Amino acid sequence: MCHKNYFYKIIYILVSLHVVKSNRSFTVDYENNCFLKDGKPFRYVSGSMHYFRVPPALWEDRMMKMKAAGLNALQTYIEWSRHEPEPDTYIFEDDYDLISYIQTAAKVGLLVILRPGPFIDAEREMGGLPYWLLKVNPDMKLRTSDKDYLFYVDRWFDILFPKLKPLLYVNGGPIIALQVENEYGSYSACDFKYTTHLRNLYLKHFDQNVVLFTTDGSSSSDLVCGKINGVFATIDFGSGVNVSDAFHNLRLHQSKGPLVNSEYYPGWLDHWSEPHANVNSESVCDTLDQILAMNASVNIYMFHGGTSFGFYNGANMGTVYQPCPTSYDYDAPLSEAGDPTPKYFAMRKVIGKYLPLPSVPVPSPSPKMDLGSFTMNIYSTLWNYLKLNKFYISKYPLSFEEMNHGYGFAVYTTTVTFRTTDPVVLNVPGLRDRGYVYINNTLQGILSRSENIYSLPIMIKPNQNITILVENQGRICFGNDINDRKGIIQNVTLGSSVILTDWTIYPLSFKSKDVMNYLRSSSINSDQCNNCVPGFYMSLFKIPDSSGYPYDTFLKLNGWHKGIAFLNEYNLGRYWPIVGPQVTLYAPSTYFQSNNEWNSIALFELEYAPCDDSSSCTISFVKDPILNGTTPN
Ligand SMILES: *[C@@H]1O[C@H](CO)[C@@H](O)[C@H](O)[C@H]1NC(C)=O
Ligand SMILES: *[C@@H]1O[C@H](CO)[C@@H](O)[C@H](O)[C@H]1NC(C)=O
């Protein structure tokens, strides 16, 4: 009897698995201009949030808030560069636990739309491509059918895609759609061999079990190189655009099928030195209403922007080089700290006209903590830190890539052995991106790619050292300049023609754990130090033992000029309040130690420490962010 029961049970399980499987489907119904979910007409209202810009402990909180706004799907890019930081070395844990991110969305009740690229832009370092591609070949034709490039793309997708497969909607997971490449129509290469190769690679792994789509700008010309045969096309645009014109342009290339705006912009991105984006909420709601009234599906980019912690922000190349700041607030409906803004409630109202709003409570802002000010102490100059660092010796300068060095800084130093004119011009035409020039450790001036300043008159005597501290401010993430090597990538000359040789080069990755270990094992440097920058400053503190603490807060850097901030084991990112617009850095609650344990806040300050007077040598943690500070004229 028993065995027989088991037998029927097994048959029953097999049958029900089969039923479950065949019940779940997600497809494009071209004839009826809609998606079909389980055979029924469906449209999505989705929001973008990038797992790599939000601490994992906060993913679920943010997703719940998206759901409460009426969204039924979550969209994210997948960042190849951080999943494969060095060739054939893969990370899928912690901040990069993509699988758990997708499972969290499923748990919250959101469908998932993924954008694996491989190129993603996203205002990320090199548009999400690994820096080491430029080590393999500095002239690699990225985003084309270049066979070296395709070798690494194929290898990466062969690792990634099998992990996604069990999470497809048809397999019981939340993933309904996968994007192929990213706004490829805006890239000059227009290589159909490449996009066809990608499509076939997706099909090899996923067959017809998930909707494949492309996203391009909303002018008809963007779709010419962006559309891929056999792949569903969508477009992107922001508020104030004539919606019917935009979708008409899509129709010129795809006469039937649901209309989709895959990046509807409720805000916009920032660059250092340029005013903070501020997109009018009423206009955002008006255009959203028009999109939804056309029965279109939409993804709001970004619904929650988050933060580019560490060194992973990208940069644009307009008429000048424009690095992106640490905050990716994006003027989005959920602020950088995950708080609902007035835009959140206004957009929720519009969404509620078209989709049922769930009966979950609308969020309110999370509490913030004001910890007051802490005095910073000098622990080490950069010059002392260098003594512990590995270095390269090379006749000519090496790029970051040649040193297997992806991100952060490098120090290039050499001794001038000959007599020069007085003054003499130092030329660093291959500077990427910002260089502090020292003679015998005394600052002479700053070179800057953003400002097109590549040379500097100096006075130097034989046997003095020239040292250039170079910052990678972020590889270009959009357009045709993405082969953006870092460091010093051409020869350095003194005067009109003498090439400087015999360099010692220190790559500085400033991994936050290494920096913290170094500082915690150092003691406060009480020597009179009249030249402490560039240097490391630190303060140890405890947070009040109040109930609920720690809360989120914002690091304020009154009087400091430019550098990197580390909170415990975390790199909070770059600060540069003297050019704005970002003045404070987001410090999430989850990065603090509670229970009466010590916290460390450390700065690597490049330019100026306000420490002539100890009362001004402070940082503070405040309740309110400042993202719209004064920028240069
Ligand atoms: C959009 O443009 C079309 C013409 O291309 C025009 O008829 C229509 O009124 C415009 N819509 C809005 C909202 O401006
Ligand atoms: C939207 O869909 C509804 C229901 O299918 C239909 O009645 C209506 O005409 C559609 N509207 C537009 C603008 O296509």
XYZ file of C-alpha atoms and ligand atoms in Angstrom:
661
model
C 0.000 0.000 0.000
C 2.646 2.324 1.131
C 4.707 1.852 -1.970
C 1.719 2.285 -4.138
C 0.957 5.593 -2.420
C 4.449 6.780 -3.060
C 4.092 5.745 -6.650
C 0.970 7.851 -7.115
C 2.514 10.707 -5.219
C 5.484 10.739 -7.541
C 3.240 10.620 -10.589
C 1.182 13.433 -9.083
C 4.293 15.561 -8.453
C 5.563 14.970 -11.977
C 2.200 15.859 -13.456
C 1.815 18.991 -11.349
C 5.356 20.131 -12.178
C 4.431 19.749 -15.795
C 1.211 21.666 -15.277
C 2.979 24.451 -13.369
C 5.543 24.728 -16.095
C 3.115 24.874 -18.963
C 0.916 27.324 -17.073
C 3.670 29.862 -16.785
C 4.496 31.749 -19.937
C 5.572 35.228 -20.881
C 5.521 36.219 -24.532
C 5.025 39.081 -26.967
C 1.630 39.148 -28.684
C 2.512 41.145 -31.795
C -0.978 40.949 -33.273
C -2.702 42.398 -30.205
C 0.044 44.883 -29.245
C 0.572 43.515 -25.774
C 2.529 41.045 -23.716
C 0.894 37.792 -22.706
C 1.546 36.530 -19.208
C 0.166 33.025 -18.697
C -1.791 33.645 -21.860
C -3.480 36.828 -20.626
C -2.817 40.415 -21.827
C -0.265 42.077 -19.583
C 1.767 45.243 -19.315
C 4.478 46.142 -16.880
C 5.261 49.302 -14.980
C 8.759 48.688 -13.817
C 11.477 50.587 -11.992
C 15.247 50.500 -12.269
C 17.437 49.885 -9.269
C 20.976 48.520 -9.567
C 22.051 45.922 -7.015
C 25.592 47.297 -7.277
C 24.482 50.719 -6.026
C 22.537 49.640 -2.928
C 23.876 47.646 0.070
C 22.363 44.123 -0.025
C 20.802 44.521 3.420
C 18.629 47.303 1.947
C 17.517 45.599 -1.279
C 14.268 44.275 0.144
C 13.378 47.599 1.765
C 13.788 49.421 -1.554
C 11.840 46.755 -3.451
C 8.949 46.956 -0.987
C 8.819 50.703 -1.599
C 8.757 50.125 -5.347
C 5.911 47.691 -4.962
C 4.033 50.164 -2.768
C 4.252 52.685 -5.632
C 2.278 50.293 -7.826
C 5.192 48.841 -9.801
C 4.938 45.220 -10.876
C 8.513 44.733 -12.091
C 12.121 45.576 -11.291
C 14.774 46.248 -13.887
C 18.529 46.063 -13.386
C 21.712 46.095 -15.383
C 24.280 43.353 -14.756
C 27.795 44.698 -14.286
C 30.335 42.415 -15.952
C 33.358 44.400 -14.718
C 32.636 43.679 -11.067
C 31.508 40.085 -11.549
C 34.750 39.275 -13.392
C 37.213 41.735 -11.829
C 40.205 39.879 -13.258
C 40.100 37.474 -16.208
C 38.366 34.197 -15.365
C 37.884 35.181 -11.691
C 34.214 35.488 -10.805
C 32.314 37.115 -7.948
C 28.658 36.372 -7.193
C 28.638 37.110 -3.476
C 27.810 39.993 -1.141
C 27.299 43.220 -3.106
C 27.389 41.086 -6.259
C 24.973 38.389 -5.163
C 22.818 38.857 -8.231
C 20.937 35.608 -7.669
C 19.795 36.601 -4.226
C 18.820 40.032 -5.603
C 16.557 38.354 -8.167
C 15.151 36.001 -5.528
C 14.450 38.945 -3.233
C 12.439 40.592 -6.008
C 10.449 37.372 -6.413
C 9.808 37.264 -2.690
C 8.532 40.845 -2.708
C 6.338 40.057 -5.703
C 8.108 41.906 -8.481
C 8.855 40.475 -11.904
C 12.420 41.013 -13.106
C 13.792 42.495 -16.330
C 17.538 42.023 -16.748
C 20.009 43.919 -18.875
C 23.186 41.851 -19.086
C 24.719 44.044 -21.785
C 27.606 43.120 -21.932
C 27.959 46.895 -22.328
C 25.608 48.782 -19.984
C 26.743 52.455 -19.767
C 24.799 53.098 -16.509
C 27.282 55.876 -15.621
C 29.585 53.077 -14.443
C 33.325 52.591 -14.950
C 33.856 51.779 -18.652
C 30.121 51.228 -19.072
C 30.382 47.978 -17.112
C 33.091 46.438 -19.302
C 36.120 45.011 -17.446
C 39.168 47.298 -17.519
C 41.393 44.327 -18.291
C 40.021 44.078 -21.832
C 42.281 47.075 -22.482
C 45.230 45.158 -21.084
C 44.584 42.261 -23.461
C 44.524 44.766 -26.293
C 44.372 48.557 -25.787
C 42.862 48.899 -29.253
C 40.345 46.089 -28.881
C 37.252 46.987 -30.906
C 34.827 46.923 -28.000
C 31.163 46.288 -28.759
C 31.960 44.756 -32.152
C 32.646 41.326 -33.623
C 36.368 41.749 -32.807
C 37.280 38.135 -32.089
C 39.206 38.834 -28.854
C 36.306 40.835 -27.501
C 33.793 38.126 -28.446
C 35.949 35.447 -26.827
C 35.627 37.184 -23.443
C 31.949 38.031 -23.922
C 31.138 34.419 -24.767
C 33.125 33.116 -21.830
C 31.360 35.521 -19.438
C 27.866 34.766 -20.717
C 28.608 31.040 -20.566
C 29.218 31.570 -16.833
C 26.346 33.998 -16.214
C 23.469 32.632 -18.259
C 23.214 29.155 -16.693
C 22.791 30.913 -13.330
C 19.837 32.911 -14.690
C 18.090 30.059 -16.431
C 16.396 28.503 -13.367
C 15.070 31.980 -12.510
C 13.219 32.521 -15.780
C 9.484 33.028 -15.449
C 8.730 29.803 -17.320
C 10.914 27.929 -14.835
C 9.065 29.330 -11.835
C 11.275 32.413 -11.307
C 10.573 36.141 -11.829
C 12.655 36.914 -14.978
C 10.375 37.861 -17.871
C 12.773 39.619 -20.245
C 16.450 40.038 -21.101
C 17.937 42.974 -22.956
C 20.553 42.389 -25.651
C 23.338 45.046 -25.672
C 22.350 48.581 -24.715
C 21.389 51.535 -26.920
C 23.567 50.004 -29.603
C 22.091 52.330 -32.195
C 23.912 55.224 -30.507
C 27.301 53.554 -31.035
C 29.154 54.295 -34.217
C 30.293 50.724 -34.950
C 26.893 49.522 -36.243
C 28.208 45.963 -36.453
C 25.336 43.610 -37.239
C 27.682 40.645 -37.079
C 28.161 41.521 -33.421
C 24.493 41.983 -32.517
C 23.547 38.835 -34.414
C 26.249 36.935 -32.560
C 24.871 38.195 -29.239
C 21.324 37.268 -30.177
C 22.428 33.760 -31.094
C 24.337 33.451 -27.843
C 21.202 34.402 -25.871
C 19.134 31.973 -27.922
C 21.665 29.199 -27.399
C 21.188 29.519 -23.642
C 17.551 30.515 -23.357
C 15.903 29.346 -26.541
C 12.431 30.976 -26.764
C 11.856 30.772 -23.014
C 12.216 34.477 -22.273
C 11.484 37.707 -24.150
C 14.648 39.159 -25.694
C 14.582 42.880 -26.366
C 16.712 45.860 -27.384
C 16.535 49.450 -26.138
C 17.443 52.482 -28.224
C 16.925 56.207 -28.304
C 13.577 57.436 -29.593
C 14.621 58.950 -32.882
C 14.090 56.740 -35.889
C 17.802 56.803 -36.746
C 18.683 55.250 -33.370
C 16.853 52.075 -34.318
C 18.687 51.616 -37.605
C 21.780 50.078 -36.003
C 20.113 49.216 -32.707
C 17.341 46.905 -33.844
C 18.282 43.235 -34.127
C 16.353 40.861 -36.386
C 14.163 38.561 -34.348
C 14.562 40.597 -31.156
C 11.737 42.718 -29.775
C 12.576 46.465 -30.013
C 11.869 49.083 -27.326
C 12.885 52.719 -26.973
C 13.747 55.219 -24.230
C 12.910 58.871 -23.594
C 12.188 61.315 -20.792
C 9.520 63.784 -19.823
C 8.374 66.521 -22.159
C 8.906 64.322 -25.233
C 5.991 63.974 -27.644
C 5.009 60.416 -26.752
C 3.035 59.613 -29.877
C 5.866 60.879 -32.078
C 8.368 58.775 -30.146
C 6.287 55.593 -30.445
C 5.581 56.427 -34.079
C 9.344 56.254 -34.653
C 9.379 52.819 -33.043
C 6.500 51.746 -35.293
C 8.522 52.665 -38.369
C 10.863 49.802 -37.407
C 8.419 47.445 -35.695
C 4.894 47.826 -36.958
C 3.241 45.667 -34.313
C 3.675 44.536 -30.742
C 3.397 46.245 -27.359
C 4.863 49.744 -27.027
C 7.621 49.941 -24.445
C 9.706 52.768 -23.034
C 12.559 50.905 -21.331
C 14.096 54.013 -19.753
C 11.645 56.665 -18.787
C 13.691 59.372 -17.012
C 12.095 60.929 -13.920
C 15.376 62.733 -13.285
C 18.855 62.813 -14.738
C 22.499 62.077 -14.038
C 25.080 64.452 -12.557
C 28.671 65.383 -13.321
C 31.137 66.976 -10.931
C 31.239 70.767 -11.360
C 27.827 70.910 -13.061
C 24.514 71.774 -11.355
C 22.523 68.904 -9.815
C 19.819 67.469 -12.078
C 16.372 68.701 -11.227
C 13.511 67.387 -13.334
C 10.068 68.822 -12.776
C 7.670 66.372 -11.156
C 4.534 67.639 -12.917
C 6.067 67.201 -16.321
C 7.315 63.720 -15.340
C 3.763 62.768 -14.327
C 2.163 64.281 -17.445
C 4.355 62.325 -19.804
C 4.013 59.136 -17.734
C 0.240 59.504 -17.968
C 0.468 59.810 -21.764
C 2.674 56.712 -21.990
C 0.308 54.639 -19.876
C -2.744 55.971 -21.719
C -1.298 54.447 -24.895
C -1.356 51.026 -23.186
C 2.434 51.030 -23.254
C 4.680 49.268 -20.784
C 7.276 51.406 -19.102
C 10.375 51.157 -16.982
C 11.256 54.152 -14.830
C 15.020 54.806 -14.962
C 15.967 55.318 -12.159
C 13.242 54.611 -9.668
C 15.955 54.404 -7.023
C 19.413 55.513 -8.120
C 21.534 54.736 -5.056
C 25.253 55.379 -4.826
C 28.401 54.655 -6.827
C 30.435 53.597 -3.812
C 34.163 53.060 -4.233
C 35.844 53.855 -7.532
C 33.184 52.575 -9.898
C 31.548 55.727 -11.254
C 31.795 56.341 -14.980
C 32.454 59.497 -16.963
C 31.082 61.053 -20.104
C 32.991 62.629 -22.947
C 31.223 65.739 -24.117
C 33.273 68.642 -25.359
C 35.327 67.860 -22.249
C 35.845 64.856 -19.993
C 33.010 64.803 -17.394
C 33.383 62.384 -14.480
C 30.200 61.391 -12.613
C 30.006 61.947 -8.851
C 29.520 59.367 -6.118
C 25.806 59.947 -5.601
C 23.471 58.454 -8.191
C 20.428 60.059 -6.612
C 19.214 60.844 -10.145
C 16.489 63.110 -8.760
C 14.548 59.826 -8.686
C 11.237 59.112 -6.905
C 13.127 57.286 -4.132
C 16.062 59.371 -2.948
C 19.637 58.127 -2.654
C 18.833 57.024 0.919
C 15.667 55.244 -0.233
C 13.230 57.863 1.020
C 10.034 58.655 -0.888
C 10.091 62.146 -2.403
C 7.071 64.217 -3.502
C 7.776 62.797 -6.982
C 7.238 59.294 -5.570
C 3.710 60.098 -4.410
C 2.853 62.000 -7.582
C 3.984 59.142 -9.820
C 2.220 56.577 -7.632
C -0.996 58.451 -8.202
C -0.573 58.297 -11.981
C 0.314 54.591 -11.873
C -2.791 54.008 -9.721
C -4.977 55.222 -12.594
C -3.846 52.232 -14.664
C -2.778 49.438 -12.309
C -4.261 48.340 -9.007
C -2.204 49.757 -6.141
C -1.287 47.027 -3.660
C -2.689 47.161 -0.170
C 0.679 47.706 1.465
C 1.415 50.864 3.452
C 3.107 53.728 1.606
C 6.602 54.296 2.972
C 7.728 57.231 5.038
C 11.293 58.544 5.239
C 13.615 56.458 7.412
C 15.018 58.119 10.535
C 18.468 59.662 10.175
C 21.138 60.234 12.791
C 23.091 63.401 13.530
C 26.315 62.324 15.201
C 27.852 65.781 15.433
C 31.497 66.501 14.604
C 34.625 64.424 15.047
C 38.183 65.702 15.061
C 40.353 64.138 12.399
C 43.971 63.253 13.106
C 46.755 62.830 10.588
C 47.892 59.207 10.595
C 50.110 59.064 7.552
C 51.222 61.056 4.595
C 50.949 59.407 1.206
C 54.761 59.403 1.024
C 54.960 57.203 4.112
C 52.232 54.919 2.813
C 54.190 54.421 -0.417
C 57.077 52.837 1.472
C 54.907 49.762 2.035
C 53.566 49.602 -1.464
C 54.736 47.440 -4.343
C 56.115 49.332 -7.301
C 57.223 48.950 -10.875
C 60.419 50.264 -12.452
C 60.093 51.195 -16.083
C 61.993 53.302 -18.583
C 58.745 54.919 -19.744
C 55.496 55.451 -17.808
C 53.184 52.424 -17.596
C 49.417 52.684 -17.899
C 47.203 51.313 -15.123
C 46.296 48.427 -17.408
C 49.936 47.478 -17.972
C 50.261 47.132 -14.191
C 47.079 45.010 -13.853
C 45.737 47.964 -11.959
C 42.086 48.797 -12.537
C 40.978 51.624 -10.319
C 42.172 54.291 -7.901
C 45.491 56.096 -8.155
C 49.109 55.664 -9.185
C 52.233 57.607 -8.251
C 54.867 58.138 -10.972
C 58.232 59.432 -9.857
C 61.622 60.044 -11.481
C 64.789 62.028 -10.797
C 65.815 64.801 -13.147
C 69.517 64.333 -13.833
C 70.224 67.299 -16.074
C 70.100 71.065 -16.017
C 66.923 72.629 -17.417
C 65.902 76.135 -18.391
C 64.292 78.200 -15.643
C 61.330 77.826 -15.748
C 60.763 74.738 -17.856
C 57.462 73.323 -19.051
C 56.442 69.858 -17.891
C 54.201 68.164 -20.495
C 51.996 65.186 -19.662
C 49.837 64.836 -22.789
C 48.824 61.269 -21.889
C 47.390 62.137 -18.484
C 44.260 60.162 -17.492
C 42.685 61.918 -15.665
C 44.048 64.239 -13.005
C 47.642 64.740 -11.926
C 49.165 66.391 -8.884
C 52.730 67.454 -9.692
C 55.326 67.540 -6.889
C 59.006 68.425 -6.792
C 60.666 66.798 -3.805
C 57.181 66.245 -2.414
C 56.123 69.902 -2.690
C 53.041 70.566 -4.817
C 53.672 72.609 -7.972
C 50.206 72.483 -9.522
C 47.446 70.270 -10.836
C 46.968 68.886 -14.330
C 43.433 68.048 -15.384
C 41.904 66.251 -18.331
C 38.528 67.879 -17.575
C 40.118 71.306 -17.869
C 42.387 70.366 -20.795
C 45.439 71.281 -18.698
C 48.298 68.955 -19.633
C 51.359 71.130 -18.987
C 52.793 73.220 -16.207
C 55.790 75.546 -15.884
C 58.082 74.393 -13.083
C 61.514 75.170 -11.635
C 63.680 72.137 -11.077
C 67.353 71.487 -10.378
C 69.407 68.371 -11.152
C 68.837 65.518 -8.665
C 65.391 66.742 -7.670
C 62.446 64.372 -8.037
C 59.381 64.971 -10.133
C 56.408 63.033 -8.791
C 52.971 62.880 -10.415
C 50.061 61.481 -8.401
C 47.464 60.386 -10.962
C 43.791 59.740 -10.270
C 41.605 57.559 -12.473
C 38.385 59.574 -12.191
C 36.314 56.926 -13.983
C 36.548 55.332 -17.415
C 34.257 56.746 -20.088
C 30.917 54.918 -20.121
C 29.198 56.170 -23.277
C 29.987 56.952 -26.902
C 33.022 56.257 -28.988
C 35.812 56.913 -26.461
C 35.360 53.864 -24.251
C 38.909 52.578 -24.893
C 39.884 54.823 -22.019
C 43.174 53.631 -20.500
C 44.290 55.258 -17.287
C 47.426 56.630 -15.694
C 50.042 58.179 -17.958
C 49.681 56.660 -21.409
C 52.233 58.713 -23.383
C 55.716 59.973 -22.650
C 56.309 62.859 -20.291
C 58.584 65.620 -21.521
C 60.440 68.521 -19.956
C 60.851 71.526 -22.214
C 60.166 71.023 -25.869
C 61.676 67.587 -26.325
C 63.477 65.868 -23.454
C 61.638 62.639 -22.621
C 61.741 61.781 -18.919
C 62.782 58.185 -18.295
C 63.491 55.730 -15.494
C 60.234 55.909 -13.606
C 59.270 54.253 -10.363
C 55.512 53.667 -10.366
C 53.303 52.771 -7.432
C 49.802 51.491 -8.272
C 47.421 52.393 -5.422
C 44.142 50.480 -5.371
C 43.227 51.689 -1.872
C 41.142 48.623 -1.059
C 39.208 49.838 1.943
C 40.202 46.916 4.165
C 43.890 47.463 3.403
C 43.660 51.190 4.082
C 41.855 50.596 7.372
C 44.309 47.920 8.478
C 47.207 50.210 7.657
C 45.734 53.130 9.585
C 44.649 51.058 12.566
C 48.180 49.701 12.861
C 49.648 53.217 12.573
C 49.521 55.714 15.379
C 48.556 59.347 15.259
C 51.411 61.152 13.612
C 52.214 63.881 16.098
C 55.287 65.141 14.222
C 54.929 68.690 13.088
C 53.768 68.038 9.607
C 53.496 71.164 7.564
C 52.791 69.205 4.440
C 50.408 66.454 5.398
C 48.505 66.319 2.134
C 48.166 64.103 0.324
C 47.566 62.151 3.498
C 45.345 59.937 5.588
C 43.217 61.391 8.377
C 41.149 59.335 10.751
C 38.837 59.536 13.711
C 37.573 56.727 15.935
C 34.150 57.118 17.476
C 31.234 55.268 19.002
C 27.628 55.902 18.149
C 25.115 56.592 20.906
C 23.593 53.511 22.459
C 20.080 54.771 21.626
C 17.356 52.447 20.521
C 17.174 51.861 16.782
C 20.713 53.137 16.176
C 22.508 53.062 13.842
C 20.439 54.984 11.300
C 21.444 56.302 7.899
C 23.358 59.566 7.886
C 25.413 61.807 5.581
C 29.103 62.591 5.856
C 29.797 66.309 5.623
C 33.294 67.503 4.763
C 33.458 71.119 5.802
C 36.687 72.681 4.614
C 38.127 69.539 3.011
C 38.781 69.747 -0.722
C 38.971 66.454 -2.551
C 39.571 62.831 -1.698
C 38.138 59.467 -0.737
C 36.224 58.613 2.446
C 36.339 55.244 4.204
C 33.844 54.204 6.868
C 34.983 51.034 8.612
C 35.517 48.498 5.832
C 33.613 50.507 3.235
C 34.769 52.989 0.636
C 32.014 55.634 0.681
C 33.368 57.091 -2.552
C 34.944 60.274 -3.797
C 34.223 63.648 -2.219
C 34.909 66.972 -3.883
C 32.671 69.548 -2.203
C 34.633 72.547 -3.522
C 33.279 71.945 -7.036
C 29.962 70.304 -6.128
C 27.228 69.711 -6.789
C 27.576 66.843 -4.295
C 28.609 68.082 -0.854
C 27.707 65.168 1.442
C 28.319 61.421 1.083
C 25.630 58.872 1.907
C 26.623 56.667 4.851
C 24.110 53.798 5.156
C 23.176 52.524 8.598
C 24.471 49.071 7.686
C 28.059 50.362 7.394
C 28.244 51.375 11.082
C 29.193 49.307 14.118
C 26.775 49.527 17.001
C 26.859 47.921 20.458
C 29.469 50.273 21.802
C 32.060 49.185 19.254
C 34.530 51.568 17.666
C 33.845 53.021 14.248
C 36.565 54.460 12.016
C 36.078 57.277 9.572
C 39.125 57.926 7.404
C 39.852 60.349 4.593
C 42.506 60.238 1.939
C 42.720 63.980 1.282
C 44.523 65.058 -1.864
C 44.560 68.823 -1.713
C 43.825 70.566 1.537
C 43.115 69.604 5.139
C 41.518 72.358 7.264
C 43.815 71.434 10.145
C 45.803 74.586 10.940
C 43.383 74.887 13.810
C 42.254 71.629 15.409
C 38.737 72.989 15.903
C 38.239 73.132 12.144
C 39.957 69.774 11.475
C 36.669 67.906 11.622
C 34.052 65.999 9.693
C 30.445 65.599 10.752
C 27.569 63.214 10.201
C 24.358 65.097 9.502
C 20.713 64.276 8.877
C 20.228 66.067 5.587
C 22.055 65.433 2.323
C 23.365 68.285 0.176
C 23.466 67.260 -3.461
C 22.834 70.639 -5.052
C 25.836 72.599 -3.823
C 27.303 75.560 -5.660
C 29.216 74.671 -8.823
C 31.838 76.719 -10.710
C 30.598 79.294 -13.212
C 2.693 65.362 -30.880
O 3.031 65.627 -32.210
C 1.935 65.474 -33.124
C 2.440 65.728 -34.525
O 3.570 64.965 -34.782
C 0.823 66.434 -32.784
O -0.292 66.197 -33.607
C 0.413 66.261 -31.329
O -0.506 67.258 -30.949
C 1.630 66.325 -30.412
N 1.213 66.003 -29.064
C 1.468 66.800 -28.030
C 0.958 66.330 -26.706
O 2.077 67.838 -28.128
C -5.816 50.174 -24.848
O -6.356 48.911 -24.616
C -7.749 48.909 -24.489
C -8.183 47.518 -24.060
O -7.625 46.558 -24.906
C -8.379 49.364 -25.798
O -9.774 49.424 -25.656
C -7.838 50.744 -26.149
O -8.286 51.131 -27.408
C -6.324 50.750 -26.153
N -5.861 52.105 -26.311
C -4.947 52.460 -27.205
C -4.550 53.900 -27.232
O -4.435 51.658 -27.972
